[in-house]
mmCIF file of C-alpha atoms in Angstrom:
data_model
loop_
_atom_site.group_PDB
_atom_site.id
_atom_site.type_symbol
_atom_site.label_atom_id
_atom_site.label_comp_id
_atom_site.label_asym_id
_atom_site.label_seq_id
_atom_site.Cartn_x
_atom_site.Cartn_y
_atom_site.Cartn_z
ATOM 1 C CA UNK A 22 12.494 9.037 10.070
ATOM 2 C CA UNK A 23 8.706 9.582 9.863
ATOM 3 C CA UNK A 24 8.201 8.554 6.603
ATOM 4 C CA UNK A 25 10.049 5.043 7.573
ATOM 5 C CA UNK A 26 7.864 4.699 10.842
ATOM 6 C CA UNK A 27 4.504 5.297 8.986
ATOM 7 C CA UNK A 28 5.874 2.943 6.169
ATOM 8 C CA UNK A 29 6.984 0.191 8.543
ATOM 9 C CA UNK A 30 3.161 0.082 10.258
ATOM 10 C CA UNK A 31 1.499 0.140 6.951
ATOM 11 C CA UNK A 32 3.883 -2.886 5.990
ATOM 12 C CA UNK A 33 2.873 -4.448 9.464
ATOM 13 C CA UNK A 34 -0.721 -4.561 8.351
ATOM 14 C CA UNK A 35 -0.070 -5.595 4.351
ATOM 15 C CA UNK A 36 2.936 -5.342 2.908
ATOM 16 C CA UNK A 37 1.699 -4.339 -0.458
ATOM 17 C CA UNK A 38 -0.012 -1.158 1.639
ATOM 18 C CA UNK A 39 3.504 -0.340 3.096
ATOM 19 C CA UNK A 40 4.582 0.007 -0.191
ATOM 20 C CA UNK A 41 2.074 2.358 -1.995
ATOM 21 C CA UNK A 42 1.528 4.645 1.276
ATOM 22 C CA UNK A 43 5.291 5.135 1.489
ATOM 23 C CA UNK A 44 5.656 6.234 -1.803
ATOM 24 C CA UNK A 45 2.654 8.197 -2.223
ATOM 25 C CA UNK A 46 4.038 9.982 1.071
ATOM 26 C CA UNK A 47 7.191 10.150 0.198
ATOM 27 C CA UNK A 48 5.835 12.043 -3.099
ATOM 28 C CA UNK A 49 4.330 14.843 -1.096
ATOM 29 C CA UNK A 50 6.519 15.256 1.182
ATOM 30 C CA UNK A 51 9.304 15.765 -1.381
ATOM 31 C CA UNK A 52 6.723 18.471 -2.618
ATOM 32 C CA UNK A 53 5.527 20.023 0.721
ATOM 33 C CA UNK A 54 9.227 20.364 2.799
ATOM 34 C CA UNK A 55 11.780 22.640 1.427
ATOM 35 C CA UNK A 56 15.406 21.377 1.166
ATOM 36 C CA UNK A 57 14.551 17.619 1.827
ATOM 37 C CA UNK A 58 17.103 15.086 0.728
ATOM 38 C CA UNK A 59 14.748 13.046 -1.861
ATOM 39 C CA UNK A 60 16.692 10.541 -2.939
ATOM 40 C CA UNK A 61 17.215 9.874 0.964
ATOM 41 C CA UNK A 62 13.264 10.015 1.456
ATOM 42 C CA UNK A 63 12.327 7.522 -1.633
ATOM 43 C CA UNK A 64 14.886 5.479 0.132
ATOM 44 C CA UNK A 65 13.144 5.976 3.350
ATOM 45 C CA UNK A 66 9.749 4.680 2.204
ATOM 46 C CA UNK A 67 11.018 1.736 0.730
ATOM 47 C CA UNK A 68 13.152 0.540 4.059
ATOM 48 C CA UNK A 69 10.088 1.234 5.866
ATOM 49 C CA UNK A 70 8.022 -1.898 3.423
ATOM 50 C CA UNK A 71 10.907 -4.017 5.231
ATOM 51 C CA UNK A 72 8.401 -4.298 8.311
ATOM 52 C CA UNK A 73 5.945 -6.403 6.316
ATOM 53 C CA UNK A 74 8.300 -9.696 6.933
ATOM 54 C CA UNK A 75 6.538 -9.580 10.232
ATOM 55 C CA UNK A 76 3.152 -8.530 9.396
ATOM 56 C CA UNK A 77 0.246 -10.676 9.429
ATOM 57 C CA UNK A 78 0.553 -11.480 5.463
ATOM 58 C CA UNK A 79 4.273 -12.583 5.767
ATOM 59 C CA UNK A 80 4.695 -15.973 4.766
ATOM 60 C CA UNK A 81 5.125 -17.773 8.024
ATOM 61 C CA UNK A 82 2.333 -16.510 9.890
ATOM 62 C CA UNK A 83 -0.050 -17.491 6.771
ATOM 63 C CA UNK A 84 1.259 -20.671 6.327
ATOM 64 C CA UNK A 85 0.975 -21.584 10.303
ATOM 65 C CA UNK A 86 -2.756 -19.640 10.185
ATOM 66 C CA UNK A 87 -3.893 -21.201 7.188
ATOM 67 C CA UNK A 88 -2.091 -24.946 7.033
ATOM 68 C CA UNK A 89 -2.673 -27.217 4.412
ATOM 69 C CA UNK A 90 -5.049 -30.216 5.434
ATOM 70 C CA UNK A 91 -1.535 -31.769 5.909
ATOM 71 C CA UNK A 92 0.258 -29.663 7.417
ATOM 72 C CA UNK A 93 -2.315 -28.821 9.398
ATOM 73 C CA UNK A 94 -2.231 -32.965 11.151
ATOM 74 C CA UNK A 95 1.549 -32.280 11.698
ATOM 75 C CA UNK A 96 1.829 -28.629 13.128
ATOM 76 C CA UNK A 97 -1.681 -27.521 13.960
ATOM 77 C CA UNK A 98 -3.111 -24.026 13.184
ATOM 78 C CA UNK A 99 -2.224 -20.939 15.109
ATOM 79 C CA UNK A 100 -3.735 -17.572 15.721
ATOM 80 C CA UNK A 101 -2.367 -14.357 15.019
ATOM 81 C CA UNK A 102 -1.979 -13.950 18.776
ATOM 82 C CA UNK A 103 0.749 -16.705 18.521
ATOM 83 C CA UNK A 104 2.346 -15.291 15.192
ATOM 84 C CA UNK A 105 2.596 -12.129 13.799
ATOM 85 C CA UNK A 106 1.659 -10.630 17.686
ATOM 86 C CA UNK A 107 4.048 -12.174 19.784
ATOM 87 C CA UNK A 108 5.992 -10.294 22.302
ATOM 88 C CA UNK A 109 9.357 -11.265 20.146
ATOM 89 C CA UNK A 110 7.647 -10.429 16.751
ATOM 90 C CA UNK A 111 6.441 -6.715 18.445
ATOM 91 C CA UNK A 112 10.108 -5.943 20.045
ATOM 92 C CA UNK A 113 11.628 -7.049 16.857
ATOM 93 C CA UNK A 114 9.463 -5.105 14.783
ATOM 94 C CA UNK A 115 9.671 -1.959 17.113
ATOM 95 C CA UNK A 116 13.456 -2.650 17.809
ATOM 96 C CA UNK A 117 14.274 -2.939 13.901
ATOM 97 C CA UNK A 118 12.022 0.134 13.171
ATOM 98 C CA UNK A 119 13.831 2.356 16.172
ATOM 99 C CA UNK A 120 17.501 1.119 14.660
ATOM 100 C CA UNK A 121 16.930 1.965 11.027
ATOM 101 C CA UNK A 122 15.492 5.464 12.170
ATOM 102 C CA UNK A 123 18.514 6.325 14.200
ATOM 103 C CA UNK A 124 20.617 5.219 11.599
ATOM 104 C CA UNK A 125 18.627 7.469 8.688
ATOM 105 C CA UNK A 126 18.799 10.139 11.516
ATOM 106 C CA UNK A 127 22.497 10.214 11.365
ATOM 107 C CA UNK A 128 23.109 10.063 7.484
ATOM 108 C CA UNK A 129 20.323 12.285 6.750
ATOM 109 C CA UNK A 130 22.222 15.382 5.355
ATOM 110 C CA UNK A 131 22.282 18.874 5.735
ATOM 111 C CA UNK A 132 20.182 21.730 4.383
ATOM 112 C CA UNK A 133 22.786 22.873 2.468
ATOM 113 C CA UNK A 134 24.155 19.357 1.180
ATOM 114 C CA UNK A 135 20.821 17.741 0.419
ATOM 115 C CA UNK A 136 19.575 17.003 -2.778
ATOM 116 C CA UNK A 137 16.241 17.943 -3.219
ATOM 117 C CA UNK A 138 13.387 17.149 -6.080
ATOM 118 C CA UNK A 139 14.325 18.512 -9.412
ATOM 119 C CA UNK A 140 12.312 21.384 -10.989
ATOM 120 C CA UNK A 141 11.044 18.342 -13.555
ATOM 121 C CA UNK A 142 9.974 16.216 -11.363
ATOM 122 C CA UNK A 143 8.473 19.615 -8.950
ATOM 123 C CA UNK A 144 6.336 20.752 -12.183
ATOM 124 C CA UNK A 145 4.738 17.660 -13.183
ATOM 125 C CA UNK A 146 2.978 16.771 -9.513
ATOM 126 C CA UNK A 147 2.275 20.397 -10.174
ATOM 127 C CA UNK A 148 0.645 19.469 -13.474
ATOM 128 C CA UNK A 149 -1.053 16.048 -12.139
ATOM 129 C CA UNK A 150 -2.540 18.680 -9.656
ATOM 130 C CA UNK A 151 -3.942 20.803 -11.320
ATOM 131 C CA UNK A 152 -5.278 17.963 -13.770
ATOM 132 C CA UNK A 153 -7.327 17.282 -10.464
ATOM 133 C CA UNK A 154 -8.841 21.096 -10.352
ATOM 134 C CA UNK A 155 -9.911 20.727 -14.420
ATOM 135 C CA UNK A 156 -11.405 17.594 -13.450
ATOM 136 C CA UNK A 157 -13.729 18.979 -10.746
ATOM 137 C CA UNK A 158 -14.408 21.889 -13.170
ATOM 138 C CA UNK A 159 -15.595 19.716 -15.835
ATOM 139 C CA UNK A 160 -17.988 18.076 -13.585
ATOM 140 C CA UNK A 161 -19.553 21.064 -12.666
ATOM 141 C CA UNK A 162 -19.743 22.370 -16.466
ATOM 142 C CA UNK A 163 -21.140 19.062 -17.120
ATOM 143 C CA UNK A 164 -24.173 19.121 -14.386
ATOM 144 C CA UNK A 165 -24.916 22.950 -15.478
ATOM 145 C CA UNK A 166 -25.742 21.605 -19.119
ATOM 146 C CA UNK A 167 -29.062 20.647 -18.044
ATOM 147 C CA UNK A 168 -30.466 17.402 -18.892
ATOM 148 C CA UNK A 169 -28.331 14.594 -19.694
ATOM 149 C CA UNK A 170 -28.793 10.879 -20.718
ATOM 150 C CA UNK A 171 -29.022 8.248 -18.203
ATOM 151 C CA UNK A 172 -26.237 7.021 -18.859
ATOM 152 C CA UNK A 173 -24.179 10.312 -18.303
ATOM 153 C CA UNK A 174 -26.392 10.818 -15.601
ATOM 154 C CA UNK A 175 -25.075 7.845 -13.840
ATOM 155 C CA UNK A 176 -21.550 8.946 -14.866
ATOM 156 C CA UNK A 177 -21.959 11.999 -13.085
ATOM 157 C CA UNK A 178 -24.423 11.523 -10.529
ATOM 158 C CA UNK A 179 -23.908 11.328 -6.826
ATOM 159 C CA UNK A 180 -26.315 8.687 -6.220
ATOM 160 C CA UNK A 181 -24.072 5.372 -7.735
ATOM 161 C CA UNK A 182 -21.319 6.575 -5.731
ATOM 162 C CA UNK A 183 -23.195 6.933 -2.114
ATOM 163 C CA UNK A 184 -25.434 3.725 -3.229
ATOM 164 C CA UNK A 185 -22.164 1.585 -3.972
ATOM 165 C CA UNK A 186 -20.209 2.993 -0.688
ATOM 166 C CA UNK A 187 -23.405 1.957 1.113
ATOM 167 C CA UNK A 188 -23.091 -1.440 0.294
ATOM 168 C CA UNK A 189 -19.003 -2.071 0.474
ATOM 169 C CA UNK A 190 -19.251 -0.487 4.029
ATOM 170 C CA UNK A 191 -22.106 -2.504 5.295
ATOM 171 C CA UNK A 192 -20.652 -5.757 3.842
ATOM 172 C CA UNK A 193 -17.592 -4.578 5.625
ATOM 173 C CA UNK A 194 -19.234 -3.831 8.751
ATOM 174 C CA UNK A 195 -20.712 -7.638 8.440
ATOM 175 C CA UNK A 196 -17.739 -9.146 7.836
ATOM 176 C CA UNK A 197 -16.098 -8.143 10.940
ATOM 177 C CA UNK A 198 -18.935 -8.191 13.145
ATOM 178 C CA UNK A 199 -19.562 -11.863 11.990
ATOM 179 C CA UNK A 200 -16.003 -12.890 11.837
ATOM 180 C CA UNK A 201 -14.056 -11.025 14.094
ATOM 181 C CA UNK A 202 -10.638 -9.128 12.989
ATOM 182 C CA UNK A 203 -10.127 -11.703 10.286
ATOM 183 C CA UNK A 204 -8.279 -9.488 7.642
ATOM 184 C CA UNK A 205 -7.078 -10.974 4.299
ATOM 185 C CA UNK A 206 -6.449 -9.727 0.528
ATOM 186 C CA UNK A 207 -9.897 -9.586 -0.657
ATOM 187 C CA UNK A 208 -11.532 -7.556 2.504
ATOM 188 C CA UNK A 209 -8.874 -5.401 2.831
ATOM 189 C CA UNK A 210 -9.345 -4.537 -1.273
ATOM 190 C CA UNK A 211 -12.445 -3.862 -0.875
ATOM 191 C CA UNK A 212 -12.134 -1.689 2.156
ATOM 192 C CA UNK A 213 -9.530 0.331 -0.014
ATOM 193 C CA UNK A 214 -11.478 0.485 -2.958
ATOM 194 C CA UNK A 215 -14.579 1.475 -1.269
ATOM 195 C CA UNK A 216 -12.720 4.221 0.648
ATOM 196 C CA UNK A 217 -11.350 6.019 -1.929
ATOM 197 C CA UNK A 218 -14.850 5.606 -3.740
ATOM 198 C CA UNK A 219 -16.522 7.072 -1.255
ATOM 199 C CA UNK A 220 -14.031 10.368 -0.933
ATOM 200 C CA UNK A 221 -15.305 11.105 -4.806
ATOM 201 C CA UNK A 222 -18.489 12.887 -5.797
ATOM 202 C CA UNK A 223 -18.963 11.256 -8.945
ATOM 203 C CA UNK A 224 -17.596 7.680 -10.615
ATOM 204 C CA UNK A 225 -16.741 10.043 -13.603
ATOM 205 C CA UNK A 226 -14.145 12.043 -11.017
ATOM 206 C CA UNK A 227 -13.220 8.698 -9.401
ATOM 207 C CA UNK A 228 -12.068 7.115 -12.495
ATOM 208 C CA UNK A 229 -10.104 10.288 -13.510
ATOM 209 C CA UNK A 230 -8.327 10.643 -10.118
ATOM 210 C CA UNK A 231 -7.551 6.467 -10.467
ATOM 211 C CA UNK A 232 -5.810 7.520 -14.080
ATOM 212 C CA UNK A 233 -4.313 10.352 -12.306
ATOM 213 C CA UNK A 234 -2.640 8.443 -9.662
ATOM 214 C CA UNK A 235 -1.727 5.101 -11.412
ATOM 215 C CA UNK A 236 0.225 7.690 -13.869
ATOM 216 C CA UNK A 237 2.159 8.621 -10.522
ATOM 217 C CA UNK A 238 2.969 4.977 -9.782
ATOM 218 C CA UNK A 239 3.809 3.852 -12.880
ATOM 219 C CA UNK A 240 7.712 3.037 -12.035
ATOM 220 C CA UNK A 241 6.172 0.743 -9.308
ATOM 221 C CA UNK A 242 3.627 -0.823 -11.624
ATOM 222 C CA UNK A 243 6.397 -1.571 -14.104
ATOM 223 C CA UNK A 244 8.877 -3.030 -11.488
ATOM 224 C CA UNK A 245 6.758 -5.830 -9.954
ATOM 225 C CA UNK A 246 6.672 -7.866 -12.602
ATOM 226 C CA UNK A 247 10.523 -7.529 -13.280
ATOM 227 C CA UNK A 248 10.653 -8.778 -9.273
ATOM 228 C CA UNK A 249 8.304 -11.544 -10.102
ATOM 229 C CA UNK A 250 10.075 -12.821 -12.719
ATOM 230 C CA UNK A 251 13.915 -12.617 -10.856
ATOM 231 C CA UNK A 252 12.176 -14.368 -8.114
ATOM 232 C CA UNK A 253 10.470 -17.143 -10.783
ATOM 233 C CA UNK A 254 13.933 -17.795 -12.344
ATOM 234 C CA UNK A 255 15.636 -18.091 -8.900
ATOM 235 C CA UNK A 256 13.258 -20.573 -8.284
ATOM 236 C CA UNK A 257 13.318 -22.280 -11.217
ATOM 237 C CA UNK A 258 16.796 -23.097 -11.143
ATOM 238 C CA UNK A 259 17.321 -24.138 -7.914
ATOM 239 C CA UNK A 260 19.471 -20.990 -6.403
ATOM 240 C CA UNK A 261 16.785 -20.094 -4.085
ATOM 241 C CA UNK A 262 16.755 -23.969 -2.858
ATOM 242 C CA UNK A 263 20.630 -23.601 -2.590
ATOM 243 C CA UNK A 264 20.691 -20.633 -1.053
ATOM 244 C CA UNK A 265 17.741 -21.218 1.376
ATOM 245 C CA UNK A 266 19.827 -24.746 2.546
ATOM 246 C CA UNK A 267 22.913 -22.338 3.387
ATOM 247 C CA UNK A 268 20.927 -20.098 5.517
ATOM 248 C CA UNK A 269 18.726 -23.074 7.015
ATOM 249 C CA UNK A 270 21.929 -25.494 7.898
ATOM 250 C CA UNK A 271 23.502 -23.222 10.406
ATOM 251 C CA UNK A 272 20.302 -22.308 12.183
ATOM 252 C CA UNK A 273 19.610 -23.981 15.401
ATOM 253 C CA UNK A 274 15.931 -23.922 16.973
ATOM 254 C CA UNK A 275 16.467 -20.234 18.318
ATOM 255 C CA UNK A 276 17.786 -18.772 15.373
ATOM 256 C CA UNK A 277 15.461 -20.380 13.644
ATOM 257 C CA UNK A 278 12.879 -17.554 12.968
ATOM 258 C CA UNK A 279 15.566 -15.040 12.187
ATOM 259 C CA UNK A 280 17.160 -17.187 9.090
ATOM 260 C CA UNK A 281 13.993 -17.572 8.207
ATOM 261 C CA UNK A 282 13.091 -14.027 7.596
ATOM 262 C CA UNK A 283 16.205 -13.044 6.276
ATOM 263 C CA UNK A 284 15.740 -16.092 3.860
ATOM 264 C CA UNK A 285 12.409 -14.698 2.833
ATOM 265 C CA UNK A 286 13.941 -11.098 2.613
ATOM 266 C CA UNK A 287 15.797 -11.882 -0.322
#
């Protein structure tokens, strides 16, 4: 139930973050909580992305915030405060959130009858672990060599890492401060990739963690494009049209906005 909620307000904000924090959560919590149903928890995570159908990158919102020039004549441009945080939008969200919870609260098994990570799976975040300890050990081995080239300098230096945090935070801190809360793919990339940055001593140990943990998400990495290229085919032959013309002919103008997300849903 936790792991859903924190999912579902990641998804809220971007639903690409919904997805990684829920299963990089869902990961070490599998690790950290004896007798846990894991199959139940991966599950968990990924109901929890659900939420980001009425974030402020869904579709609808974007399209209404950001209107073509001719759209834009016909229906105008609205802010989030007339979108994604609407009083129906929040009680849906918190309402859909509060359901699903109560409903994993009720299937979620017993001690005893739960399934939980296999010994496999157990040892290898084990392994990926203590891949992080050699790294920070080689760093230090590295710095007591004595003098090193500038270029392995740099590698290994603190300085490129505080120099480049310096300047993603402070073009953050413009942004913002210039713009308002204006959030969209390219700041919020850079506010994640200077984060984790910045939690790393060297770029040498920042590059190994990134190998580290895109060897952890590798099932995810490997899945998108399958989904990208269902979805492409749907589209290309016209079932998504159909389908979307089903939904969209027995809507009426209040029921609109629900056929709508459940259109985009699938």
């Amino acid at each position: 139930m936790f792991l859903t909620a924190f999912a579902a307000l990641c998804s809220l904000l971007h639903w690409g973050l919904g997805i990684i924090a829920g299963a990089f959560l869902a990961r070490e919590m599998g690790r950290r909580i004896p007798r846990v149903d894991y199959p139940l928890l991966v599950a968990s995570a990924f109901i929890g992305m659900c939420a980001g159908n009425l974030g402020i990158f869904s579709s609808d919102p974007l399209v209404i915030r950001k209107a073509a020039p001719f759209l834009e004549k016909a229906m105008g441009l609205a802010p989030n405060s007339e979108t994604t945080w609407t009083l129906a939008a929040l009680v849906g969200f918190l309402v859909g959130v509060a359901a699903v919870m109560g409903v994993l609260g009720l299937i979620c098994p017993e001690d005893g009858e739960a399934t939980p990570p296999e010994s496999e799976l157990l040892e290898r975040f084990e392994r990926e672990d203590r891949a992080e300890e050699v790294s920070i050990t080689a760093e230090r081995e590295i710095h007591q060599r004595g003098k090193l080239s500038f270029g392995m300098w740099l590698e290994h230096s603190r300085w490129p890492v505080w120099l480049i945090s310096i300047m993603g935070f402070s073009y953050i801190v413009f942004w913002f401060y210039g713009r308002g809360f204006i959030l969209n793919l390219n700041i919020l990339t850079l506010a994640l990739f200077t984060l984790a940055l910045s939690f790393h001593d060297t770029p040498m140990h920042f590059l190994r963690s990134l190998e580290s943990s895109a060897r952890a998400a590798h099932g995810i990495i490997v899945q998108f494009p399958f989904y990208a290229g269902t979805q492409g085919m749907l589209a290309s032959s016209g079932l998504a049209t159909l389908a979307t013309g089903w939904v969209f002919s027995v809507a009426t103008l209040a029921a609109y906005p629900l056929c709508s997300t459940s259109t985009r849903s699938c």
